[in-house]
Tab-separated table of C-alpha atoms in Angstrom:
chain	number	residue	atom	x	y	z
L	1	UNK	CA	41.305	44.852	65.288
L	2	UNK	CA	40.989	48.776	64.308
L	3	UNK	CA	44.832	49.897	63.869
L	4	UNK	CA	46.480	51.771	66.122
L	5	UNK	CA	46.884	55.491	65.634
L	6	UNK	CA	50.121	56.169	63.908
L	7	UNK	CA	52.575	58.287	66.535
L	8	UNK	CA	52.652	61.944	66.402
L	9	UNK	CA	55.113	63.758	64.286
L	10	UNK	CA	58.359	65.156	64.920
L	11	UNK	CA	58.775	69.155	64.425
L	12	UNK	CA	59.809	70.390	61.231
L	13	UNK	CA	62.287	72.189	62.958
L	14	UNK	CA	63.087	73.985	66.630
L	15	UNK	CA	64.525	77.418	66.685
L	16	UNK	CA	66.907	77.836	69.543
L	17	UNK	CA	68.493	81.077	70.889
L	18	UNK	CA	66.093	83.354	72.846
L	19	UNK	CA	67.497	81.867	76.293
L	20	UNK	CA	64.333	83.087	77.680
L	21	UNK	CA	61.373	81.740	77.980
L	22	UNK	CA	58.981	82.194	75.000
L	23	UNK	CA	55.103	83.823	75.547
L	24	UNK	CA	54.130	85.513	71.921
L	25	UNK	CA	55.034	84.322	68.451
L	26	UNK	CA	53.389	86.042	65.185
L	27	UNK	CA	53.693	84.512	61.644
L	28	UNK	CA	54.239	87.599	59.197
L	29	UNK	CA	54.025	86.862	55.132
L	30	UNK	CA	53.994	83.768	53.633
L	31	UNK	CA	50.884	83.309	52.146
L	32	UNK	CA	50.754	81.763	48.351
L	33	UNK	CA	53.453	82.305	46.253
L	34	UNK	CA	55.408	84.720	48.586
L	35	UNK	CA	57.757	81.199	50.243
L	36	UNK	CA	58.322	80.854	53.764
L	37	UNK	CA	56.957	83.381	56.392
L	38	UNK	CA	59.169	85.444	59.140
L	39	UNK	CA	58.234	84.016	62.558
L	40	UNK	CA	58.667	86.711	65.063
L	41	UNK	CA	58.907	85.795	68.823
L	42	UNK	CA	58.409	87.657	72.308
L	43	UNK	CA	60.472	86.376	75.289
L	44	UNK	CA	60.127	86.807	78.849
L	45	UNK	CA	63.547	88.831	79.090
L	46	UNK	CA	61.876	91.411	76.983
L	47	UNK	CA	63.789	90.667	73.948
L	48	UNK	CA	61.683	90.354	70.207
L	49	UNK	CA	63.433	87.838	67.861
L	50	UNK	CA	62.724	87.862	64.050
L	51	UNK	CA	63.919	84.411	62.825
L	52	UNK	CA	64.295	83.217	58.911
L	53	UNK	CA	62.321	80.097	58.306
L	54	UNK	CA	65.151	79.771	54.981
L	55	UNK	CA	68.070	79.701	57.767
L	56	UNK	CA	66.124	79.133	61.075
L	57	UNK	CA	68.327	81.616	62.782
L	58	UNK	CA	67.549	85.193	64.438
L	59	UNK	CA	67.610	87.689	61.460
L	60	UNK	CA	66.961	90.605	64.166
L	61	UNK	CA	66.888	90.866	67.914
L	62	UNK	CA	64.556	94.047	69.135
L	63	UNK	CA	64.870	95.240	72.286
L	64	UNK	CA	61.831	97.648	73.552
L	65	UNK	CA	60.486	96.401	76.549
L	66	UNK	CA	63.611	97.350	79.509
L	67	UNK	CA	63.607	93.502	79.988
L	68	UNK	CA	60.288	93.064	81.085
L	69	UNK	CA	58.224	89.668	79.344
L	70	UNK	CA	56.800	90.615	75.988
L	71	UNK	CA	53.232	89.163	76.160
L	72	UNK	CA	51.459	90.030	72.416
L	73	UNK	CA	52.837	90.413	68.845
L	74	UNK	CA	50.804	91.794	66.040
L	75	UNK	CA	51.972	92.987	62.348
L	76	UNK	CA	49.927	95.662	60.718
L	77	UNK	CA	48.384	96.099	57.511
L	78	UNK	CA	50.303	98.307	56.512
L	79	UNK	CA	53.385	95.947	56.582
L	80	UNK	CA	56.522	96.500	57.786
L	81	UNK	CA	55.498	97.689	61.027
L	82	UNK	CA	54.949	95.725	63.903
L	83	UNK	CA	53.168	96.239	67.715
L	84	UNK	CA	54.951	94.409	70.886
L	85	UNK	CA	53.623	94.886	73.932
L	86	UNK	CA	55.574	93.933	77.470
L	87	UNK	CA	54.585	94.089	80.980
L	88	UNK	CA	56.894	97.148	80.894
L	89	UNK	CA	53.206	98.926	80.521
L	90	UNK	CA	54.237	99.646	77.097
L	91	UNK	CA	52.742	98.872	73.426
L	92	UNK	CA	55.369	99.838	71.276
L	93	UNK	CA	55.241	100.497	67.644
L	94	UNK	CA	58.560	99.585	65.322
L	95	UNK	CA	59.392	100.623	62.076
L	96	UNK	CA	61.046	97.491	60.583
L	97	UNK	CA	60.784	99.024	56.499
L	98	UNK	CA	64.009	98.259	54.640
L	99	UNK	CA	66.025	97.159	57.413
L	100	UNK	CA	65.630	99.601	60.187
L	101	UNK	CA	63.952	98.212	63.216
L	102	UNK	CA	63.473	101.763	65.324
L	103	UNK	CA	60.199	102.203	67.797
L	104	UNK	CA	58.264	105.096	66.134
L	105	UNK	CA	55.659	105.323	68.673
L	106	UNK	CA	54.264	103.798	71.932
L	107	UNK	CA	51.124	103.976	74.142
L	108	UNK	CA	51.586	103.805	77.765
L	109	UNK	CA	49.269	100.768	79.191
L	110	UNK	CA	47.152	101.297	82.330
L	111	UNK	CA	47.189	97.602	83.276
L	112	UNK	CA	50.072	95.133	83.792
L	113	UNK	CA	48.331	91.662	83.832
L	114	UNK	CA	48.970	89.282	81.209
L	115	UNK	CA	45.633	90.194	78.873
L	116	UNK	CA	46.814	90.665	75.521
L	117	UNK	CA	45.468	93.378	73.211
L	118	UNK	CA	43.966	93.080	69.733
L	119	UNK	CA	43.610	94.977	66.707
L	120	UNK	CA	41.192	95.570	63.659
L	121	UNK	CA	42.465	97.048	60.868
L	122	UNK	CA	39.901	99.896	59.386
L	123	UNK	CA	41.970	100.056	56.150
L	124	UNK	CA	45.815	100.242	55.484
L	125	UNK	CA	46.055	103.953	57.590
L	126	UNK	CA	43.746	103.813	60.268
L	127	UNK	CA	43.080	100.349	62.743
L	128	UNK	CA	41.716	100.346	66.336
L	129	UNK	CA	43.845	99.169	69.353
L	130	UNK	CA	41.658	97.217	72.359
L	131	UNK	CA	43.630	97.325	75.652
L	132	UNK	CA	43.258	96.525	79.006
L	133	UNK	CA	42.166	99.735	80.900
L	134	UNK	CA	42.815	101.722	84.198
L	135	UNK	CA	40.390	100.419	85.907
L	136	UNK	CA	40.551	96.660	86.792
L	137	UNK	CA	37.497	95.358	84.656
L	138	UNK	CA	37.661	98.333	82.130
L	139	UNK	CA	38.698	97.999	78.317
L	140	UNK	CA	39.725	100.860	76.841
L	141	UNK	CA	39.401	101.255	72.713
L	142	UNK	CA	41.634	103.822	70.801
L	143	UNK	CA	41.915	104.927	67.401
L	144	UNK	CA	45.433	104.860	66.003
L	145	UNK	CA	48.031	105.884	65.528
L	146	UNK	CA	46.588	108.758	66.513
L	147	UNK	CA	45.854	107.763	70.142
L	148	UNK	CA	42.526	108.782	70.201
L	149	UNK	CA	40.568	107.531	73.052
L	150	UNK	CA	37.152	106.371	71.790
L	151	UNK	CA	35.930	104.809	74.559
L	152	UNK	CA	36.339	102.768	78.281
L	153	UNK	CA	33.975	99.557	78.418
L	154	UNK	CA	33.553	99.062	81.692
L	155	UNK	CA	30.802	96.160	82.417
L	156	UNK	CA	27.135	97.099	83.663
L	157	UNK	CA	27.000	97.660	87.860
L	158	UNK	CA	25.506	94.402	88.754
L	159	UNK	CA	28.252	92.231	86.634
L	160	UNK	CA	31.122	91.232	88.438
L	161	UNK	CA	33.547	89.933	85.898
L	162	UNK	CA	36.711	90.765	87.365
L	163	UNK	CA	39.619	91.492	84.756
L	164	UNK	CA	39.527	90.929	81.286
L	165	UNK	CA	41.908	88.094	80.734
L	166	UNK	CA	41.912	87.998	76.270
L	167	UNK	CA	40.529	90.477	73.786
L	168	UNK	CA	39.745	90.110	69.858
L	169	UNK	CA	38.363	92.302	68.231
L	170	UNK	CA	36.276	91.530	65.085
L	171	UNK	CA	34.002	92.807	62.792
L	172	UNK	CA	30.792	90.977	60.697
L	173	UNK	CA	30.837	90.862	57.142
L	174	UNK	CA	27.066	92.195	57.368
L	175	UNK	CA	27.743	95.315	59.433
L	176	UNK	CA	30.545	98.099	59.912
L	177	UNK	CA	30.220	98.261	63.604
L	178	UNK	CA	33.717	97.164	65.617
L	179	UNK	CA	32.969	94.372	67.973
L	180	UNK	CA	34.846	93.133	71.063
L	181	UNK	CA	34.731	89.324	72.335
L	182	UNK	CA	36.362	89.772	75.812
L	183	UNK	CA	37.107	86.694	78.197
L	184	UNK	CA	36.813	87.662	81.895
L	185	UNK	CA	38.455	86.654	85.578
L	186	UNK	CA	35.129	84.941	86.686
L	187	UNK	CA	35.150	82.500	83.160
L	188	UNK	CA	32.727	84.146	81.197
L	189	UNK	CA	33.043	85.848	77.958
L	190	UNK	CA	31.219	88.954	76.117
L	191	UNK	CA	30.439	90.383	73.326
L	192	UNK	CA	30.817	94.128	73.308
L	193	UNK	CA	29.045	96.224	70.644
L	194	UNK	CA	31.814	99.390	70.781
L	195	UNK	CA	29.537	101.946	68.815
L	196	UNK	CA	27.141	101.159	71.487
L	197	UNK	CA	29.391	100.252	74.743
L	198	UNK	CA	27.511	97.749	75.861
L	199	UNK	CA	27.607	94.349	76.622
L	200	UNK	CA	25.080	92.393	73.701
L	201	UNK	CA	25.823	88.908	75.596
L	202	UNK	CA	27.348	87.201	78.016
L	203	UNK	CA	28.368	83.526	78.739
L	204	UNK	CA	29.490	81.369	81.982
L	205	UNK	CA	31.651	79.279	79.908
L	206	UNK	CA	34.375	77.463	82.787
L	207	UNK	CA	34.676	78.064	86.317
L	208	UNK	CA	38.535	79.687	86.277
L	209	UNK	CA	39.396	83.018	84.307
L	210	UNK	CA	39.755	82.497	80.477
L	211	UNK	CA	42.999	82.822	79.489
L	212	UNK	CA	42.861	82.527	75.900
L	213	UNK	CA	39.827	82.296	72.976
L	214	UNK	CA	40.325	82.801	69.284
L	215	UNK	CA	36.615	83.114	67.402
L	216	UNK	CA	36.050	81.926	64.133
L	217	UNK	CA	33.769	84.983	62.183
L	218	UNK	CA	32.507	82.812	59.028
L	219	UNK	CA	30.955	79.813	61.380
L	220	UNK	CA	29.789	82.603	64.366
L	221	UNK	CA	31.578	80.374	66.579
L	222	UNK	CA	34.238	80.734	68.904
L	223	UNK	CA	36.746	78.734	71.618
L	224	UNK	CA	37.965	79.306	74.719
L	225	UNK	CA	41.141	78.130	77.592
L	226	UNK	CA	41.287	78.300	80.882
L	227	UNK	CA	43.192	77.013	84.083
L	228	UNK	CA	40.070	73.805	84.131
L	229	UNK	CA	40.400	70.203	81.986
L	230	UNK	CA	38.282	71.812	79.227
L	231	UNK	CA	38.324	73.335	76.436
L	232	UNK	CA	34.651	75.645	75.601
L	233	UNK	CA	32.904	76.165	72.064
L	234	UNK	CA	30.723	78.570	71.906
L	235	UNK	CA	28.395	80.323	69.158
L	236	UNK	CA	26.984	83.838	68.343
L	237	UNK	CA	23.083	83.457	66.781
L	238	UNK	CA	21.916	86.278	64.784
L	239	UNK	CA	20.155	88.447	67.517
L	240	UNK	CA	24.247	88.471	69.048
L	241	UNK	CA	23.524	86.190	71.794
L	242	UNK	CA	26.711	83.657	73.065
L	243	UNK	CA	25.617	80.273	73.891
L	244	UNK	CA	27.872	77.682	75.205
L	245	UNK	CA	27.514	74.396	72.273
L	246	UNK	CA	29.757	72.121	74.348
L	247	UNK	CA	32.540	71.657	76.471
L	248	UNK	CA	35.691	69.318	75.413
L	249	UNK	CA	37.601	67.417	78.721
L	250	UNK	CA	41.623	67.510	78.156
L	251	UNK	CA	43.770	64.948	80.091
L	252	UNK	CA	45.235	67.950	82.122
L	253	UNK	CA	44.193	70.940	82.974
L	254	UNK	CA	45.459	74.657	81.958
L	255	UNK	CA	45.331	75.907	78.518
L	256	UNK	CA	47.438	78.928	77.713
L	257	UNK	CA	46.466	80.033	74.360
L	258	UNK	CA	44.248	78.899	71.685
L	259	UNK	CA	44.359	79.037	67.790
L	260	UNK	CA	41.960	78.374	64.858
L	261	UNK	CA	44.428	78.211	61.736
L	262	UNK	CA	43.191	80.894	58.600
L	263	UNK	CA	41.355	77.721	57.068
L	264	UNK	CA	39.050	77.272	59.784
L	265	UNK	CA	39.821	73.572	59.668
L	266	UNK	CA	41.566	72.735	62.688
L	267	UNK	CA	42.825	74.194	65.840
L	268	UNK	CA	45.611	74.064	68.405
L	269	UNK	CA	46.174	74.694	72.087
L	270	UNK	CA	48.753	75.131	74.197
L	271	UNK	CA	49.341	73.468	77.407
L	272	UNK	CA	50.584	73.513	80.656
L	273	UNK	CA	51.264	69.839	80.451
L	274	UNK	CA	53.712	70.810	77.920
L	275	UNK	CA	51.709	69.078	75.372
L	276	UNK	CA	50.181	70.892	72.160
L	277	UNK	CA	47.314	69.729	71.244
L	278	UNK	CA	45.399	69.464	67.891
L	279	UNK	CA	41.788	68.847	67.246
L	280	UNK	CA	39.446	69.252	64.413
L	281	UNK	CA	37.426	72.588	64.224
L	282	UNK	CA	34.403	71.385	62.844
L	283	UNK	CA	33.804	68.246	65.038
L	284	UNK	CA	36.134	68.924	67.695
L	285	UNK	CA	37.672	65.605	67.270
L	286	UNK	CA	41.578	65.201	68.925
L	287	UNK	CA	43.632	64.920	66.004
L	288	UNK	CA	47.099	64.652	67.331
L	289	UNK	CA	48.912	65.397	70.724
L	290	UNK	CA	52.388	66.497	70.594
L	291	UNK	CA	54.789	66.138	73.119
L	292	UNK	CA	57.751	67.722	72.074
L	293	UNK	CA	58.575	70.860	74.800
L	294	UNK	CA	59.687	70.134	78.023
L	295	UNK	CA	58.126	72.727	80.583
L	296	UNK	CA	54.728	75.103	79.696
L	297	UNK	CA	53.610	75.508	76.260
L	298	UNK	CA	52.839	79.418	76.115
L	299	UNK	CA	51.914	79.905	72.549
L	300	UNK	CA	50.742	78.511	69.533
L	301	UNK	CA	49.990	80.645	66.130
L	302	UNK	CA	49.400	79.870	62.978
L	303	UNK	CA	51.110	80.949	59.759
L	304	UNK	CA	48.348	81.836	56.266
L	305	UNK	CA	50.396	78.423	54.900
L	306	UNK	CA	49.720	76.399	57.775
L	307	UNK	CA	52.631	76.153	59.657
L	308	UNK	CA	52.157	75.790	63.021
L	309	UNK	CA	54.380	77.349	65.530
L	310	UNK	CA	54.766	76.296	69.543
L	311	UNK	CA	56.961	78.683	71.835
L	312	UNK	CA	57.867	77.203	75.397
L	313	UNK	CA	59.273	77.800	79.431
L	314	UNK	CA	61.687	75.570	77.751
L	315	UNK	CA	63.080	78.515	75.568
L	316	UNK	CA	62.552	76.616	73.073
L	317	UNK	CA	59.989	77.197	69.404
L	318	UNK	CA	58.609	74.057	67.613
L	319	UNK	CA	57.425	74.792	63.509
L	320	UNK	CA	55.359	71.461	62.756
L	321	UNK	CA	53.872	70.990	59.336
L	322	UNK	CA	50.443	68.819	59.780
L	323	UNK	CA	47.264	68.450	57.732
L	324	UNK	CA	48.372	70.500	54.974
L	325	UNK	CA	45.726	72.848	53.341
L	326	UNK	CA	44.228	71.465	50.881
């Protein structure tokens, strides 16, 4: 008789204290040798919570967003200065350099759904910001920090997407051109060349809108969430074409966000079963299923060490250590 799988682990530890429920968590630092990362977290009150992994406690509280839900957190290269963006229709950018934590700069957002932006950092001064635009299908790209508009995708006449639900930006090793993986309202996702603005591929990939997809840029292959039982994998060949490989059934349907951790070897979702749920990249095999939070699972992100964060409806954040990088 095969043995039965051993149960799943507890957390590491739960941070407790945004009385809020939690929708964006960013790992900042900790890769080798620098010890334990800062985990920051977005809340639905509009609050930003910088927590200490050493103490587990809020190290700073930022408040930005006039108490409206913070949806996306992103550090930038530069360090020390951080993008939140809220369904206040504002992407603010903090200073948080040697203890001040003061908004420098924001952009004013033309859309207030729940599409997240994304980044790509053109060395330590310059990156490019991918938003959702004014018009309901439209992405618009800027330059920053200046602000400069480079350009509104906005999807060929006889392509009825709907809205752009997730973003991620991304660039080959083989080429400088700025791409854009977009997941859409109607369940498909393209792939935007920017220089070009046009669509090099699109893919039916589920039935309800994708609301989260993480790509992996080494294996050309990417994953994707939505409201169905399934989970899509999908790859780019090297003529930039998106084909669906296979689809993965969950137990329950509704995904709200998906990761690939920075090794590439295994990935997590969260759920609105209140489940996360952890499966090998490669193979797609279910690894673990952890049943920890108590209401939606909003988030999941990865820190460069591995750590695997989980923020919740329950107010709640999980840190789990499993499969350690090897």
């Amino acid at each position: 008789m095969a043995a039965p799988p051993p149960p799943p682990p507890d957390p590491q530890f739960v941070l407790r204290g945004t009385q809020s429920a939690v929708h964006a968590l960013h790992f900042c630092g900790g890769a080798q040798g620098q010890g334990l990362p800062l985990l920051l977290s977005g809340s639905l009150n509009g609050l930003v919570h910088i927590w200490s992994l050493h103490t587990r406690r809020a190290v700073t509280i930022l408040d930005g967003h006039g108490g409206q839900c913070v949806t996306w957190l992103q550090t930038l290269p530069r360090g020390h200065q951080l993008l939140s963006q809220g369904r206040d229709l504002k992407l603010c950018l903090w200073d948080l350099a040697e203890g001040r934590n003061t908004v420098v700069d924001s952009v004013h957002l033309e859309s207030v759904g729940f599409c997240r932006g994304s980044i790509l950092a053109g060395g330590r001064q310059h990156w490019t910001l991918a938003v959702p635009g004014r018009g309901s299908d439209e992405v618009q790209i800027l330059e920053m920090p200046s602000k400069t508009s480079v350009c509104t995708l906005k999807p060929e006449a006889d392509a009825k997407p709907g809205m752009p639900m997730c973003l991620e930006l991304w660039q080959a090793d083989s080429s400088p051109r700025p791409l854009l993986l977009a997941g859409y309202e109607d369940g498909s996702v393209a792939l935007w060349d920017i220089s070009e603005r046009k669509v090099c591929s699109r893919v039916a990939c589920h039935t309800e809108p994708v609301i989260g997809l993480d790509f992996d840029s080494q294996k050309a292959r990417g994953v994707s969430g939505s409201a169905e039982k399934a989970l899509a994998v999908w790859s780019l060949d090297e003529q930039q074409a998106l084909q669906v490989c296979g689809t993965h059934e969950l137990t329950n349907p509704g995904i709200s966000d998906v990761k690939i951790r920075p090794d590439r070897k295994i990935l997590a979702t969260a759920g609105w079963d209140h489940r996360v749920r952890v499966f090998h990249w490669r193979t797609m095999k279910p690894l673990a299923v952890l049943a920890f939070h108590s209401a939606v699972v909003h988030c999941v992100a990865f820190a460069a060490d591995g750590l695997l964060a989980a923020g919740s409806k329950d107010q709640r954040i999980s840190v789990w250590s499993l499969y350690p990088r090897t």
